[in-house]
PDB file of C-alpha atoms in Angstrom:
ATOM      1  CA  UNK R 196       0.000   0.000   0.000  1.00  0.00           C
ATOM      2  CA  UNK R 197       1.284   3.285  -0.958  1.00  0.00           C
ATOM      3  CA  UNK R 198       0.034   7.023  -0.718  1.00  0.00           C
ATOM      4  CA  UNK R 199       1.801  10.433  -1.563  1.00  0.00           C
ATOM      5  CA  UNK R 200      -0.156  13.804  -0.896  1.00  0.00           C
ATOM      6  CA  UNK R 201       0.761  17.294  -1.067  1.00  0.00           C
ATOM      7  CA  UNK R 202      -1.302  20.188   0.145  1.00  0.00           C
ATOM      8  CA  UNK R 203      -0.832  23.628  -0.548  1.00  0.00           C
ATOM      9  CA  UNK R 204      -2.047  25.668   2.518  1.00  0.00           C
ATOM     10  CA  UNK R 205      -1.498  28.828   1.557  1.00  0.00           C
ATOM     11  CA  UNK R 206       1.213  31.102  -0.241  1.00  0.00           C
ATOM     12  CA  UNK R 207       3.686  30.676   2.446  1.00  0.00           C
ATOM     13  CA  UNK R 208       3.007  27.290   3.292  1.00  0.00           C
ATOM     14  CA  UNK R 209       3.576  23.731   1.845  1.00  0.00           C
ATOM     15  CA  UNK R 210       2.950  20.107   3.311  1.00  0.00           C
ATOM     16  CA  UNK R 211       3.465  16.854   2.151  1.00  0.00           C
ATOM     17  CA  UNK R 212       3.582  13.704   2.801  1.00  0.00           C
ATOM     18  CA  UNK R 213       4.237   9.980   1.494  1.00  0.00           C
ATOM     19  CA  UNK R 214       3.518   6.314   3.410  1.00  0.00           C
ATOM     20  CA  UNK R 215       4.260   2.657   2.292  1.00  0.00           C
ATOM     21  CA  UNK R 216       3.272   0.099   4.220  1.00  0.00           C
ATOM     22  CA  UNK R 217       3.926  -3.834   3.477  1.00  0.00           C
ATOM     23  CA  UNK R 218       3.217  -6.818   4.772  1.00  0.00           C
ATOM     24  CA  UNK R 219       5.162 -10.129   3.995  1.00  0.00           C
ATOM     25  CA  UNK R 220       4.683 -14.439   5.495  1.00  0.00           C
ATOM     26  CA  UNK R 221       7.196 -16.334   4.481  1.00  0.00           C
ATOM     27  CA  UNK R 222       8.303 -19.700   5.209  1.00  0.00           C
ATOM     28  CA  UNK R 223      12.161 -20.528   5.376  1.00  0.00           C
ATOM     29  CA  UNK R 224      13.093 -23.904   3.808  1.00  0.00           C
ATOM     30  CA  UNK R 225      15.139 -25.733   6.493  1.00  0.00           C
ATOM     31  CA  UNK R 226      18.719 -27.076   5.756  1.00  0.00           C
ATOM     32  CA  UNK R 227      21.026 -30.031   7.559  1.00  0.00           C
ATOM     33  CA  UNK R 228      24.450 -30.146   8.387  1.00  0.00           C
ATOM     34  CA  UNK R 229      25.274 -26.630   7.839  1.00  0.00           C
ATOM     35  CA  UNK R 230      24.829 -27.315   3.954  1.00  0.00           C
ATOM     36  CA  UNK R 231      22.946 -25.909   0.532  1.00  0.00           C
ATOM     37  CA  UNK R 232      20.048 -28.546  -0.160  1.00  0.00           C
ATOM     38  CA  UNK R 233      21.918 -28.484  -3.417  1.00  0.00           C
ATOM     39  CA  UNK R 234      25.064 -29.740  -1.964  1.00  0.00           C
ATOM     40  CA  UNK R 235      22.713 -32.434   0.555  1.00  0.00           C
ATOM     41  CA  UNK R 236      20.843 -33.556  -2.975  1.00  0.00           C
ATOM     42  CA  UNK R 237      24.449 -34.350  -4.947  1.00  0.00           C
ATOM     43  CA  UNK R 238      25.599 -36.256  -2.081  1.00  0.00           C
ATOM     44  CA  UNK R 239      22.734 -38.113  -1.155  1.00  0.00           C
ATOM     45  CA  UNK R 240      23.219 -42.022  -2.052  1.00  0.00           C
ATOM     46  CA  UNK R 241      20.560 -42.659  -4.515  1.00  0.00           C
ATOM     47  CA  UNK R 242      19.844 -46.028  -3.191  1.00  0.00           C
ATOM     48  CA  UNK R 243      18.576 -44.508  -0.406  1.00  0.00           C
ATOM     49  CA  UNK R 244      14.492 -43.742  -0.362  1.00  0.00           C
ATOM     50  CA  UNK R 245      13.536 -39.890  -0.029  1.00  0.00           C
ATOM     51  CA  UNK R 246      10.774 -41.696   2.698  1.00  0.00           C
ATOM     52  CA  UNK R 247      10.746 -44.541   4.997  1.00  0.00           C
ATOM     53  CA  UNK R 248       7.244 -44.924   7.192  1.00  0.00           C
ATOM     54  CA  UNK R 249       9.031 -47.079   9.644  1.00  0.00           C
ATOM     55  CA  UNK R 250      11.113 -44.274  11.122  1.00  0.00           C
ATOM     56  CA  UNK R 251      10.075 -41.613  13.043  1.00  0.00           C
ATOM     57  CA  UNK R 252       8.677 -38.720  11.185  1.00  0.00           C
ATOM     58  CA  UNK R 253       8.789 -40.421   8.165  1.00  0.00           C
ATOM     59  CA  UNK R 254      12.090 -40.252   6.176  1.00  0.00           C
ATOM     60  CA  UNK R 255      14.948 -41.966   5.783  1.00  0.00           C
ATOM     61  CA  UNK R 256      18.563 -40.638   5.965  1.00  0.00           C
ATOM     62  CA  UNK R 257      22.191 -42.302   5.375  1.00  0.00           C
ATOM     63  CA  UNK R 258      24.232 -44.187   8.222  1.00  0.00           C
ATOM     64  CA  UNK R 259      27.621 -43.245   8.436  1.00  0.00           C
ATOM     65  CA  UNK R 260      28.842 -46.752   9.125  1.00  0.00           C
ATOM     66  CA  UNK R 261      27.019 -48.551   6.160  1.00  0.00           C
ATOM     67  CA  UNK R 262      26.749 -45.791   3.522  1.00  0.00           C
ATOM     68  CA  UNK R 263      30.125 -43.770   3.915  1.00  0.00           C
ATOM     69  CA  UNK R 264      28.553 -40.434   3.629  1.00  0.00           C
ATOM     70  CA  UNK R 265      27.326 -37.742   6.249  1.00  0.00           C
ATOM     71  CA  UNK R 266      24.357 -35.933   3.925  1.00  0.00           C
ATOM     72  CA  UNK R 267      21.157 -35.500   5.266  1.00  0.00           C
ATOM     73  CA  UNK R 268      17.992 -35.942   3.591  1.00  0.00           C
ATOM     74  CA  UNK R 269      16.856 -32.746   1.902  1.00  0.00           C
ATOM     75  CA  UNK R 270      13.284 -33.151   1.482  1.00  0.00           C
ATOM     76  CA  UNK R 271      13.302 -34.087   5.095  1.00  0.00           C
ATOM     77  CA  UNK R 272      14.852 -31.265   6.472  1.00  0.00           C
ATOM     78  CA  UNK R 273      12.951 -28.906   4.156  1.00  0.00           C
ATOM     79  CA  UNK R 274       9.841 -30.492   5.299  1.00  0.00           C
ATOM     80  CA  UNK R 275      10.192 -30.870   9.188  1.00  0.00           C
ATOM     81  CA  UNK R 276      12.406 -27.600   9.783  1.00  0.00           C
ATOM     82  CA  UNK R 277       9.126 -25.226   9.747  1.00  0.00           C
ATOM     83  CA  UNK R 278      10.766 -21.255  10.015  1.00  0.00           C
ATOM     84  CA  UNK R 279       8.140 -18.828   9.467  1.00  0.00           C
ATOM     85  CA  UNK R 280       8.810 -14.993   9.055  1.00  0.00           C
ATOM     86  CA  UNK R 281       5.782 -12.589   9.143  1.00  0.00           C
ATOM     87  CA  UNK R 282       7.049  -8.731   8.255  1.00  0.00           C
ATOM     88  CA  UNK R 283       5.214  -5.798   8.808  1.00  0.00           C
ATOM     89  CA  UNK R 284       6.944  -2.017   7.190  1.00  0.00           C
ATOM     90  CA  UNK R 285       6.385   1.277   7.476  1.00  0.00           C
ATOM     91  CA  UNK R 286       8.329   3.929   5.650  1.00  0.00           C
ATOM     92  CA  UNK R 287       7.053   7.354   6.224  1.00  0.00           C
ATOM     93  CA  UNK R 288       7.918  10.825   4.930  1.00  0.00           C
ATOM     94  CA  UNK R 289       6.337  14.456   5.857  1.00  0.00           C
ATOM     95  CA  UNK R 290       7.685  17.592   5.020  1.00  0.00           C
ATOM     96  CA  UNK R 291       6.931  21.574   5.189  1.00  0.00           C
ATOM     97  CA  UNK R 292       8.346  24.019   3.125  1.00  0.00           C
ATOM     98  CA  UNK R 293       8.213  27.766   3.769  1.00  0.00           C
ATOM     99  CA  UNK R 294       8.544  30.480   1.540  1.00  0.00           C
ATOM    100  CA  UNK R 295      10.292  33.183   3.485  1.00  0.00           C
ATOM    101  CA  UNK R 296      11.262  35.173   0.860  1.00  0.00           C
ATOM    102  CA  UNK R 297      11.259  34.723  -3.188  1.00  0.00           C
ATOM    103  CA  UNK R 298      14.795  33.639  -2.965  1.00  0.00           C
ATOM    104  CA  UNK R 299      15.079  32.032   0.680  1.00  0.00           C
ATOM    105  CA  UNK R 300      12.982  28.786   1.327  1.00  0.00           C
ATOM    106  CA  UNK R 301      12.965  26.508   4.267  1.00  0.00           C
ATOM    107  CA  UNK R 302      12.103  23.089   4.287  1.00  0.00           C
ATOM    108  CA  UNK R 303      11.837  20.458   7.806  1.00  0.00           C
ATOM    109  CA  UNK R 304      11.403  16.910   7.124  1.00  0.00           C
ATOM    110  CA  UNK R 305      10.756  14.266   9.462  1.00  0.00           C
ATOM    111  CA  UNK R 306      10.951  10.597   7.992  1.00  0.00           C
ATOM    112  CA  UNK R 307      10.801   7.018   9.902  1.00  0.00           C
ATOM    113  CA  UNK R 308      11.466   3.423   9.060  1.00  0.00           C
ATOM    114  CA  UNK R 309       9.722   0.689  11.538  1.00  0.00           C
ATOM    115  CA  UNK R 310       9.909  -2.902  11.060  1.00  0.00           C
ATOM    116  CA  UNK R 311       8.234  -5.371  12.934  1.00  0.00           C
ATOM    117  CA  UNK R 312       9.054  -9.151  12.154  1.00  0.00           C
ATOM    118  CA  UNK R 313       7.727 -12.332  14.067  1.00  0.00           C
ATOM    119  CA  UNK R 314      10.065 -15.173  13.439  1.00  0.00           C
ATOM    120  CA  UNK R 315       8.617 -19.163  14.482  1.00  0.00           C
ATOM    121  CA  UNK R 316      11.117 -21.527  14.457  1.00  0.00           C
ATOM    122  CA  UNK R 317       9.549 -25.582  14.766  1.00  0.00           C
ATOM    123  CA  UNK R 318      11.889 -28.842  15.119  1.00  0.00           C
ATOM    124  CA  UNK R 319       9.422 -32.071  15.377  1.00  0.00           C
ATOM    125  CA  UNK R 320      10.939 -34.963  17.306  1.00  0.00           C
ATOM    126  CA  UNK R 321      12.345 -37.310  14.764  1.00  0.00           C
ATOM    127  CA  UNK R 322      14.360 -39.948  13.872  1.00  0.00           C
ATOM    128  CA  UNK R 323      15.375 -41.027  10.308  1.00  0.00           C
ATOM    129  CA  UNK R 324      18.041 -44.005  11.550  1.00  0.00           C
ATOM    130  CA  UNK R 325      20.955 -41.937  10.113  1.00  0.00           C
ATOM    131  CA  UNK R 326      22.462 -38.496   9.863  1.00  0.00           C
ATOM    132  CA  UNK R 327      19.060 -36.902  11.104  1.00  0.00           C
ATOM    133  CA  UNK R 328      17.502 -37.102  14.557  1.00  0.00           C
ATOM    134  CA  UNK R 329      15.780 -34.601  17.641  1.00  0.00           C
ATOM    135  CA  UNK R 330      15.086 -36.568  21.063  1.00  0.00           C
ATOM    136  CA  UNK R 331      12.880 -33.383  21.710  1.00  0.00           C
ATOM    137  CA  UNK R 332      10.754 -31.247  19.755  1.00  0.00           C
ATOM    138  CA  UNK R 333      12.429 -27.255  19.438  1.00  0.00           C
ATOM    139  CA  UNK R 334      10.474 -24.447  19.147  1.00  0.00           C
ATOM    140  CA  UNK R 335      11.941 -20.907  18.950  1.00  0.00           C
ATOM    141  CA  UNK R 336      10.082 -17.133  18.842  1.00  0.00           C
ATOM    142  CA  UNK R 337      12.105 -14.496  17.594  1.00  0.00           C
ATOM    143  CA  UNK R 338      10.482 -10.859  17.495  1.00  0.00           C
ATOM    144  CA  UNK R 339      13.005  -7.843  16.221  1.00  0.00           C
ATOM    145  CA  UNK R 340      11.260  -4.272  16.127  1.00  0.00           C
ATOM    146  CA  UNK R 341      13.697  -1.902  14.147  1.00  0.00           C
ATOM    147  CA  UNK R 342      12.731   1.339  14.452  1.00  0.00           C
ATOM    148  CA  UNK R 343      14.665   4.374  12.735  1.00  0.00           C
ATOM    149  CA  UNK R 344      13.899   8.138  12.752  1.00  0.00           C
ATOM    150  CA  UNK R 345      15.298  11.095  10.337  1.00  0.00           C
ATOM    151  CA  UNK R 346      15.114  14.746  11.059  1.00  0.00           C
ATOM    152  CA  UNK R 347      16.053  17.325   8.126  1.00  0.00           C
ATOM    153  CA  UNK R 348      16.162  20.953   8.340  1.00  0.00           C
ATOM    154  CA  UNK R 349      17.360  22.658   5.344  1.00  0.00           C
ATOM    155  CA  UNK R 350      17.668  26.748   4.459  1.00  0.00           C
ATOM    156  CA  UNK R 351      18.286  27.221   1.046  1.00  0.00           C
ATOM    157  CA  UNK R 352      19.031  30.753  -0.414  1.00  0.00           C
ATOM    158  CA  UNK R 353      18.477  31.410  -4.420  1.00  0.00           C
ATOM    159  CA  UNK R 354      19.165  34.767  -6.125  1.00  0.00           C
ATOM    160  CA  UNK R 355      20.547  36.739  -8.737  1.00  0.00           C
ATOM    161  CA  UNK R 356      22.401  40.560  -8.225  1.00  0.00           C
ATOM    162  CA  UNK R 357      22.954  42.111 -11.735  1.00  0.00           C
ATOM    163  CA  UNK R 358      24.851  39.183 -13.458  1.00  0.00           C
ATOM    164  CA  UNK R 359      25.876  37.535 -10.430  1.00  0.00           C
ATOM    165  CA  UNK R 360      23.913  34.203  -9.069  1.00  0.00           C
ATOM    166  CA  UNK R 361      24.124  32.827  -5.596  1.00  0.00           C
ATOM    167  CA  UNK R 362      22.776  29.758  -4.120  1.00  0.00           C
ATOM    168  CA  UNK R 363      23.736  28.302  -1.046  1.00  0.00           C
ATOM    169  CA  UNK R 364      22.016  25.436   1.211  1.00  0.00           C
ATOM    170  CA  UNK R 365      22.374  24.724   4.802  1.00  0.00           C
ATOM    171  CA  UNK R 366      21.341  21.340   6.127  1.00  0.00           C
ATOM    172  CA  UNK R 367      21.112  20.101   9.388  1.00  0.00           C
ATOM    173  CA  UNK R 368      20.476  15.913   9.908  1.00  0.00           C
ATOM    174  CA  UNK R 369      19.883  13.652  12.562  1.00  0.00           C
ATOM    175  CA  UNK R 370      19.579  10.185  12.623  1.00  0.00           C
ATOM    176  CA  UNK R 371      18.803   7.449  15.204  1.00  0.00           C
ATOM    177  CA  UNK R 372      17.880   4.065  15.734  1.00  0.00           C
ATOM    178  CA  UNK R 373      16.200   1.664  18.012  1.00  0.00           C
ATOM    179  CA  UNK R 374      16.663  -2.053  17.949  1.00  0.00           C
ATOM    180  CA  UNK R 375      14.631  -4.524  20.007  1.00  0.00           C
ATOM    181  CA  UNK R 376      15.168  -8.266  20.363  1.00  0.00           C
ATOM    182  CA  UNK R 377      13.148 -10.711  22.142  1.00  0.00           C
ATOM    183  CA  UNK R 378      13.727 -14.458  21.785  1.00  0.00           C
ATOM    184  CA  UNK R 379      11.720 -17.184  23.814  1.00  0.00           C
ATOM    185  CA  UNK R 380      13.034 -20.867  22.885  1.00  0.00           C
ATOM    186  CA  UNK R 381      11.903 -24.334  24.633  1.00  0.00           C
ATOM    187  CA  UNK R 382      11.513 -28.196  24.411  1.00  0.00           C
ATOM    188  CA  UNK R 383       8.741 -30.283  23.908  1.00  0.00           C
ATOM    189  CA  UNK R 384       8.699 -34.428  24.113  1.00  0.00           C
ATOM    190  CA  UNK R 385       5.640 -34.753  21.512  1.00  0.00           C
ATOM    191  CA  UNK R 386       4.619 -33.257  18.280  1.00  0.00           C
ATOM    192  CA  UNK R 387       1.371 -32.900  19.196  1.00  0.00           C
ATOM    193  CA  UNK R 388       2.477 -29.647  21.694  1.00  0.00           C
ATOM    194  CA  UNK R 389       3.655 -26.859  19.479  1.00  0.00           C
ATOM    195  CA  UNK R 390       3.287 -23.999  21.995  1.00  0.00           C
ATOM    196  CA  UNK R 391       6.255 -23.305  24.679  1.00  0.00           C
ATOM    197  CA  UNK R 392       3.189 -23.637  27.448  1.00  0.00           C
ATOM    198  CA  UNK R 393       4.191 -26.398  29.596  1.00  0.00           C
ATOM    199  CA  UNK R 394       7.851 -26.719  27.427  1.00  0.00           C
ATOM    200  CA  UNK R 395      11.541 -27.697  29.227  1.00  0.00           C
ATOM    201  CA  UNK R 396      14.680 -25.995  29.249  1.00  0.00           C
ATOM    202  CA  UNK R 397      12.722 -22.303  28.668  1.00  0.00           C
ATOM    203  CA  UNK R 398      15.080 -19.545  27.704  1.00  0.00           C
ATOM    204  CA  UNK R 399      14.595 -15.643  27.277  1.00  0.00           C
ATOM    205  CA  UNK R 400      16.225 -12.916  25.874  1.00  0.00           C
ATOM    206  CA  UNK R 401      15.681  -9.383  25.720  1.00  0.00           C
ATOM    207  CA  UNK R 402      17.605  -6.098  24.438  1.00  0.00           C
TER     208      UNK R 402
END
């Protein structure tokens, strides 16, 4: 959504204004062993099936000892790992500009980025008799508010004397930012929980 606006008030006087705001959900595809799914896929034994409904959670992944190769199973990992990432933005821009003379205008802006993202992070328990396992199920909320603010004050000065021109512009800026971080993480022993209410080994962090 986007929106620009100026308003002319009156000789003297100028305002405007302009406002984006987006909205995103995405969902992260999970990864094993630190590794592309690209490089998982090339060395995955092809031998091996992509799924196995004897195992826990339903795939099947290489054993070190038998198949002489650490992959892990990319479809599983892209599957189980669920990482969600829900964005909300809001840039924002208002200005005034004053005539104070023909030649001499002033203009003040204020302008503000904010950010507001909700990251889920969800581990089932699982057991694919190879490279891939979780005794417990992991879940992990992540929320980061950014929030950035820009002051502008500007005198600019326009004329001509005979044949001579002059322009100058003064500018005065300020700039600041805000960060908050807030992570909750915790344990559950089934996959039929997916909350951290009654979860193990809770951890917090805030700054």
């Amino acid at each position: 959504f986007r929106i620009n606006s100026e308003h002319a008030i009156s000789k003297r006087f100028t305002f405007g204004q302009s406002l984006y705001i987006s909205y995103g959900n995405q969902r992260v595809d999970g990864t094993g062993g630190n590794r592309s799914p690209l490089t998982n896929v090339v060395r995955m034994q092809p031998y091996l099936p992509v799924r196995d409904p004897t195992k826990q959670g339903g795939f099947r992944g290489p054993e070190n000892s038998f198949d002489g190769s650490d992959p892990t199973n990319p479809v599983e990992f892209a599957l189980l790992n669920e990482t969600y990432v829900k964005t909300i933005r809001v840039l924002g821009t208002a200005y005034l500009d004053v005539n104070i003379m023909p030649w001499l205008k002033f203009r003040s802006t204020f302008g503000t980025d904010y950010a507001n993202q909700l990251q889920t992070i969800y581990i089932p328990l699982f057991n694919d008799g190879g490279t891939g396992s979780a005794t417990t199920a992991t879940l992990n909320n992540i929320r980061l508010n950014y929030t950035t603010l820009l002051y502008t004050q500007a005198l600019s000065f326009d004329k001509t004397f005979d044949q001579h021109h002059i322009g100058a512009v003064v500018v005065y800026e300020q700039q600041g930012q805000k960060l908050r971080d807030e992570r909750q993480s915790g344990n559950q022993s089934t996959n039929d929980v997916r909350t951290l209410t009654g979860a193990t080994n809770i951890a917090t962090s805030q700054r």
